Amino acid sequence: MKAAQITSFGTPDVLRVSEIDRPAPGTGEVLVAVEASSVNGHDALVRTGRVKVVSGSTFPIGTGLDFAGVVVGMGPGVQGCRAGDRVWGMVHPRKRHTVAGAAEYVVVPAGRISPAPTGVTAVEAASLVVAGSTALIALRDCVGLADGERVLVRGAAGGVGTAAVQLAHAMGGRVTALARGRHATALRDLGADEVLDYGSTTSDQIGPFDVIVDTVGSELRCYRSRLDEGGRMVTVGLSVRALAAIAASAVHGSRRIRAFSANPDSALLSDLAAHVTSGALLPVVHSVFPLTDIAAAHTAFERGGVVGKHVVTITD
């Protein structure tokens, strides 16, 4: 089978599509024929070696955190799914994988998949696995967004940002999106009540907000200061500088900066699928690349400046 793999740490050019043996599911695992996988920040971190304490330095390393496809095999002890089921899911973000989502087949524990949402294609579903689950955890579980609260989504045009705008709107939030000015129409169509151009808007010009969802990871202290009393802030844009700001914010109690690593299980993926099926969360796909062009997909991801996700198709 074909699988995209990292052959050394570096630029997208280190990615290769190799012919390897198809994996077999073990106890409690399922074998999924993958149709699509998206490019996420985690994939770039692994490829560049910035999380080699997790990925290790033994090559090749699989790439592709998420996937959408069809169950084609099951190991002993698997219940609740059968061959032919359309599913979506994630490999574990804190484990090393020689084969991950960007491959013709992937093996994962059954607890890491759920039925894919209805009414969307595999490409559309793959664009929402990581982005949607991250946004859902941030808004529902980390900050507990309530109806009528004022929400700032910083980095609103990216994968997590577009999902957060939609979910915050669906939860009754009054959404302000901070992104490039040229993306204003697209973000209003997704549910933003107001769109601010980050190029001409500084943190001291906005707010206050009840909730801030940050996907950028810089200037966290400045944006935290724009929280109203009882406000909450969460960031998914982690860096050394961001971690320092998060630690320093602990003295602010409920107004501290929260952080987490999205690692959804079947239950959360099922909840996310319900939002997609209901129409509350729409896929936003900017571009689609074949597996053979996965290096180009990573290059496009690193270039940024677009609305939505870059998706890699595995099957023709």
Short mmCIF file of C-alpha atoms in Angstrom, two decimals:
data_model
loop_
_atom_site.label_atom_id
_atom_site.label_comp_id
_atom_site.label_asym_id
_atom_site.label_seq_id
_atom_site.Cartn_x
_atom_site.Cartn_y
_atom_site.Cartn_z
CA MET A 1 0.00 0.00 0.00
CA LYS A 2 1.00 3.65 -0.37
CA ALA A 3 1.78 5.73 2.73
CA ALA A 4 3.19 9.23 3.18
CA GLN A 5 6.15 9.22 5.54
CA ILE A 6 8.71 11.63 6.95
CA THR A 7 12.23 10.51 6.01
CA SER A 8 14.12 13.11 8.08
CA PHE A 9 13.26 16.30 9.95
CA GLY A 10 12.95 19.37 7.77
CA THR A 11 10.95 21.13 5.08
CA PRO A 12 8.04 19.50 3.18
CA ASP A 13 10.60 18.00 0.79
CA VAL A 14 11.41 15.33 3.41
CA LEU A 15 7.99 13.74 2.80
CA ARG A 16 7.92 10.62 0.63
CA VAL A 17 5.11 8.35 -0.54
CA SER A 18 6.36 4.80 0.03
CA GLU A 19 5.13 1.32 -0.83
CA ILE A 20 4.84 -0.66 2.41
CA ASP A 21 2.97 -3.67 3.73
CA ARG A 22 -0.63 -3.17 4.75
CA PRO A 23 -0.98 -3.23 8.55
CA ALA A 24 -3.16 -5.77 10.34
CA PRO A 25 -5.47 -4.85 13.24
CA GLY A 26 -4.68 -6.28 16.67
CA THR A 27 -6.94 -6.77 19.68
CA GLY A 28 -9.37 -3.88 20.00
CA GLU A 29 -8.22 -2.28 16.74
CA VAL A 30 -9.83 -1.53 13.39
CA LEU A 31 -8.36 -1.34 9.91
CA VAL A 32 -9.63 1.64 7.92
CA ALA A 33 -9.29 2.16 4.18
CA VAL A 34 -8.53 5.87 4.17
CA GLU A 35 -10.16 8.16 1.63
CA ALA A 36 -8.91 11.54 2.87
CA SER A 37 -6.72 13.17 5.52
CA SER A 38 -6.11 16.85 6.26
CA VAL A 39 -2.93 18.80 7.02
CA ASN A 40 -2.74 20.10 10.60
CA GLY A 41 -0.31 22.04 12.73
CA HIS A 42 0.63 18.84 14.55
CA ASP A 43 1.76 17.28 11.25
CA ALA A 44 4.11 20.22 10.63
CA LEU A 45 5.46 20.04 14.18
CA VAL A 46 6.28 16.35 13.77
CA ARG A 47 7.85 16.88 10.35
CA THR A 48 10.14 19.68 11.55
CA GLY A 49 11.24 17.77 14.65
CA ARG A 50 9.80 20.25 17.13
CA VAL A 51 7.98 17.46 18.98
CA LYS A 52 10.57 14.71 18.55
CA VAL A 53 10.30 13.95 22.26
CA VAL A 54 6.92 12.44 21.22
CA SER A 55 7.55 11.29 17.65
CA GLY A 56 11.06 10.00 18.25
CA SER A 57 13.93 10.33 15.77
CA THR A 58 13.71 6.92 14.15
CA PHE A 59 12.61 7.18 10.53
CA PRO A 60 10.35 6.79 8.69
CA ILE A 61 7.60 8.52 10.68
CA GLY A 62 3.99 8.50 9.48
CA THR A 63 2.15 11.74 8.83
CA GLY A 64 -1.53 12.67 8.89
CA LEU A 65 -3.23 13.12 12.25
CA ASP A 66 -6.79 12.56 11.03
CA PHE A 67 -8.64 10.51 8.45
CA ALA A 68 -12.02 9.64 6.96
CA GLY A 69 -12.70 6.30 5.32
CA VAL A 70 -14.30 2.88 5.53
CA VAL A 71 -13.78 0.04 8.02
CA VAL A 72 -12.38 -3.00 6.20
CA GLY A 73 -11.15 -5.16 9.08
CA MET A 74 -11.35 -5.63 12.85
CA GLY A 75 -9.22 -7.30 15.45
CA PRO A 76 -10.51 -9.47 18.31
CA GLY A 77 -12.73 -7.74 20.87
CA VAL A 78 -14.02 -4.94 18.65
CA GLN A 79 -17.71 -4.19 19.08
CA GLY A 80 -20.02 -1.51 17.73
CA CYS A 81 -18.70 -1.35 14.17
CA ARG A 82 -18.47 -3.63 11.16
CA ALA A 83 -16.81 -3.81 7.78
CA GLY A 84 -18.28 -1.26 5.41
CA ASP A 85 -19.00 1.38 8.06
CA ARG A 86 -18.02 4.91 7.05
CA VAL A 87 -15.97 6.41 9.87
CA TRP A 88 -13.71 9.28 10.82
CA GLY A 89 -11.05 9.47 13.49
CA MET A 90 -7.55 10.35 14.63
CA VAL A 91 -4.31 8.59 15.37
CA HIS A 92 -2.96 9.32 18.85
CA PRO A 93 -1.17 12.71 18.78
CA ARG A 94 1.27 11.78 21.53
CA LYS A 95 2.50 8.47 20.12
CA ARG A 96 4.93 7.59 17.37
CA HIS A 97 3.48 6.14 14.16
CA THR A 98 5.28 4.68 11.16
CA VAL A 99 1.93 4.82 9.35
CA ALA A 100 -0.64 7.51 10.11
CA GLY A 101 -3.71 9.01 8.44
CA ALA A 102 -2.08 9.94 5.12
CA ALA A 103 -1.95 6.36 3.87
CA GLU A 104 -4.16 3.93 1.98
CA TYR A 105 -4.82 2.02 5.21
CA VAL A 106 -4.42 2.85 8.88
CA VAL A 107 -4.89 0.80 12.06
CA VAL A 108 -6.27 2.55 15.15
CA PRO A 109 -7.95 1.51 18.41
CA ALA A 110 -11.72 1.28 17.99
CA GLY A 111 -12.10 3.99 20.63
CA ARG A 112 -10.53 6.54 18.29
CA ILE A 113 -13.20 6.43 15.56
CA SER A 114 -16.91 7.11 15.27
CA PRO A 115 -19.44 6.98 12.44
CA ALA A 116 -18.70 9.79 10.01
CA PRO A 117 -21.31 12.55 9.76
CA THR A 118 -23.93 12.12 7.08
CA GLY A 119 -24.38 14.54 4.21
CA VAL A 120 -20.67 15.31 3.69
CA THR A 121 -17.97 13.74 1.54
CA ALA A 122 -14.86 12.06 2.90
CA VAL A 123 -12.81 15.13 1.95
CA GLU A 124 -15.20 17.39 3.84
CA ALA A 125 -15.29 15.07 6.84
CA ALA A 126 -11.49 14.87 7.01
CA SER A 127 -11.30 18.67 7.09
CA LEU A 128 -13.30 18.73 10.32
CA VAL A 129 -11.86 15.97 12.51
CA VAL A 130 -9.01 17.86 14.20
CA ALA A 131 -10.31 21.39 13.60
CA GLY A 132 -13.83 20.62 14.79
CA SER A 133 -12.89 18.53 17.79
CA THR A 134 -10.36 21.16 18.92
CA ALA A 135 -12.94 23.94 18.64
CA LEU A 136 -15.61 21.88 20.41
CA ILE A 137 -13.33 21.00 23.33
CA ALA A 138 -12.19 24.61 23.62
CA LEU A 139 -15.68 26.14 23.65
CA ARG A 140 -17.69 23.47 25.44
CA ASP A 141 -15.25 21.80 27.79
CA CYS A 142 -12.53 24.39 28.51
CA VAL A 143 -14.44 27.67 28.73
CA GLY A 144 -18.09 26.55 28.92
CA LEU A 145 -19.45 29.13 26.49
CA ALA A 146 -22.94 30.29 27.50
CA ASP A 147 -25.73 31.72 25.38
CA GLY A 148 -25.30 35.45 24.74
CA GLU A 149 -21.64 35.68 25.75
CA ARG A 150 -19.19 37.80 23.74
CA VAL A 151 -16.61 35.64 21.99
CA LEU A 152 -13.38 36.61 20.24
CA VAL A 153 -11.92 34.03 17.85
CA ARG A 154 -8.34 34.99 17.05
CA GLY A 155 -6.95 33.41 13.88
CA ALA A 156 -10.52 32.92 12.72
CA ALA A 157 -9.79 31.97 9.11
CA GLY A 158 -7.81 28.80 9.83
CA GLY A 159 -9.19 25.32 10.31
CA VAL A 160 -9.78 25.60 14.06
CA GLY A 161 -10.83 29.23 13.69
CA THR A 162 -13.56 28.60 11.12
CA ALA A 163 -14.88 25.73 13.23
CA ALA A 164 -14.81 27.87 16.40
CA VAL A 165 -16.71 30.71 14.70
CA GLN A 166 -19.45 28.30 13.63
CA LEU A 167 -19.73 26.42 16.91
CA ALA A 168 -19.66 29.61 18.99
CA HIS A 169 -22.47 30.99 16.83
CA ALA A 170 -24.45 27.75 17.19
CA MET A 171 -24.04 27.92 21.00
CA GLY A 172 -25.54 31.42 21.04
CA GLY A 173 -22.32 33.41 21.31
CA ARG A 174 -21.90 36.91 19.91
CA VAL A 175 -18.89 36.24 17.74
CA THR A 176 -16.08 38.62 16.81
CA ALA A 177 -13.62 37.14 14.32
CA LEU A 178 -10.07 38.48 14.11
CA ALA A 179 -8.45 37.62 10.77
CA ARG A 180 -7.24 39.12 7.50
CA GLY A 181 -9.66 41.77 6.27
CA ARG A 182 -10.14 40.04 2.92
CA HIS A 183 -11.74 37.08 4.71
CA ALA A 184 -14.54 39.16 6.25
CA THR A 185 -17.33 38.03 3.93
CA ALA A 186 -16.49 34.34 4.33
CA LEU A 187 -16.38 34.63 8.13
CA ARG A 188 -19.67 36.52 8.31
CA ASP A 189 -21.22 33.77 6.20
CA LEU A 190 -19.99 31.27 8.82
CA GLY A 191 -21.70 33.14 11.66
CA ALA A 192 -19.38 35.94 12.79
CA ASP A 193 -21.29 39.01 13.98
CA GLU A 194 -18.21 41.20 13.51
CA VAL A 195 -14.94 40.73 11.65
CA LEU A 196 -11.83 42.74 12.54
CA ASP A 197 -8.69 42.98 10.40
CA TYR A 198 -5.76 41.87 12.54
CA GLY A 199 -3.41 43.94 10.40
CA SER A 200 -5.00 47.19 11.53
CA THR A 201 -6.47 46.21 14.91
CA THR A 202 -4.47 46.02 18.14
CA SER A 203 -5.55 44.20 21.27
CA ASP A 204 -6.16 47.40 23.21
CA GLN A 205 -8.73 48.52 20.63
CA ILE A 206 -11.16 45.66 21.18
CA GLY A 207 -13.25 44.01 23.84
CA PRO A 208 -14.00 43.34 26.54
CA PHE A 209 -15.00 39.72 25.90
CA ASP A 210 -16.44 36.94 28.01
CA VAL A 211 -14.50 34.29 26.06
CA ILE A 212 -11.39 34.39 23.88
CA VAL A 213 -10.40 31.45 21.69
CA ASP A 214 -6.82 31.96 20.45
CA THR A 215 -5.30 29.87 17.64
CA VAL A 216 -2.19 32.02 17.15
CA GLY A 217 -0.17 31.65 20.36
CA SER A 218 1.44 35.09 20.50
CA GLU A 219 0.66 38.23 22.52
CA LEU A 220 -1.39 36.11 24.91
CA ARG A 221 -0.98 38.45 27.88
CA CYS A 222 -2.22 41.41 25.83
CA TYR A 223 -5.31 39.56 24.70
CA ARG A 224 -5.98 38.08 28.15
CA SER A 225 -6.25 41.65 29.43
CA ARG A 226 -9.28 42.11 27.17
CA LEU A 227 -11.33 39.63 29.21
CA ASP A 228 -14.24 41.02 31.21
CA GLU A 229 -14.62 40.06 34.85
CA GLY A 230 -15.28 36.32 34.96
CA GLY A 231 -14.01 35.93 31.40
CA ARG A 232 -12.16 32.84 30.16
CA MET A 233 -9.45 32.37 27.56
CA VAL A 234 -8.12 29.27 25.84
CA THR A 235 -5.27 28.92 23.35
CA VAL A 236 -4.38 26.10 20.97
CA GLY A 237 -1.37 27.93 19.48
CA LEU A 238 1.36 26.54 21.72
CA SER A 239 5.00 27.64 21.72
CA VAL A 240 7.69 28.14 24.36
CA ARG A 241 6.65 31.77 24.73
CA ALA A 242 2.98 30.79 24.91
CA LEU A 243 3.67 28.24 27.63
CA ALA A 244 5.41 30.92 29.68
CA ALA A 245 2.39 33.22 29.34
CA ILE A 246 0.04 30.38 30.29
CA ALA A 247 2.06 29.61 33.43
CA ALA A 248 2.24 33.27 34.45
CA SER A 249 -1.53 33.69 34.01
CA ALA A 250 -2.32 31.15 36.76
CA VAL A 251 -2.51 33.97 39.32
CA HIS A 252 -5.60 35.33 37.55
CA GLY A 253 -7.89 32.46 38.57
CA SER A 254 -10.84 32.06 36.21
CA ARG A 255 -9.23 34.61 33.88
CA ARG A 256 -6.10 32.51 33.41
CA ILE A 257 -5.11 31.25 29.96
CA ARG A 258 -6.16 27.65 29.45
CA ALA A 259 -4.46 25.22 27.06
CA PHE A 260 -5.01 21.60 26.02
CA SER A 261 -4.05 19.01 23.44
CA ALA A 262 -7.03 17.73 21.47
CA ASN A 263 -7.22 13.95 21.70
CA PRO A 264 -10.87 13.06 21.00
CA ASP A 265 -12.42 9.69 21.72
CA SER A 266 -15.41 8.07 20.02
CA ALA A 267 -17.90 9.91 22.21
CA LEU A 268 -16.54 13.35 21.34
CA LEU A 269 -16.27 12.47 17.65
CA SER A 270 -19.93 11.36 17.74
CA ASP A 271 -20.92 14.67 19.34
CA LEU A 272 -18.97 16.51 16.65
CA ALA A 273 -20.64 14.46 13.91
CA ALA A 274 -24.04 15.51 15.27
CA HIS A 275 -23.09 19.18 14.85
CA VAL A 276 -22.04 18.50 11.26
CA THR A 277 -25.13 16.47 10.39
CA SER A 278 -27.40 19.17 11.85
CA GLY A 279 -25.75 21.83 9.69
CA ALA A 280 -24.37 23.78 12.64
CA LEU A 281 -20.80 23.02 11.53
CA LEU A 282 -19.95 23.19 7.84
CA PRO A 283 -16.71 22.00 6.24
CA VAL A 284 -14.45 24.74 4.90
CA VAL A 285 -12.02 23.22 2.39
CA HIS A 286 -9.62 25.56 0.65
CA SER A 287 -7.71 23.08 -1.50
CA VAL A 288 -7.40 19.36 -2.21
CA PHE A 289 -4.17 17.54 -3.09
CA PRO A 290 -3.57 13.93 -4.16
CA LEU A 291 -1.41 11.83 -1.85
CA THR A 292 1.48 12.05 -4.32
CA ASP A 293 1.50 15.85 -3.79
CA ILE A 294 1.50 15.77 0.00
CA ALA A 295 4.67 17.89 0.10
CA ALA A 296 2.79 20.59 -1.82
CA ALA A 297 -0.07 20.33 0.69
CA HIS A 298 2.36 20.93 3.58
CA THR A 299 3.92 23.85 1.71
CA ALA A 300 0.50 25.42 1.20
CA PHE A 301 -0.31 24.91 4.88
CA GLU A 302 2.87 26.66 5.98
CA ARG A 303 2.24 29.55 3.57
CA GLY A 304 -1.10 30.26 5.30
CA GLY A 305 -3.33 33.18 4.38
CA VAL A 306 -6.37 31.14 3.33
CA VAL A 307 -9.78 30.32 4.71
CA GLY A 308 -10.22 26.70 5.78
CA LYS A 309 -8.26 23.49 5.39
CA HIS A 310 -5.91 21.75 2.98
CA VAL A 311 -7.01 18.15 2.44
CA VAL A 312 -5.13 15.18 0.95
CA THR A 313 -7.10 12.58 -0.98
CA ILE A 314 -5.84 9.01 -0.73
CA THR A 315 -8.07 7.24 -3.22
CA ASP A 316 -8.64 8.40 -6.79
#
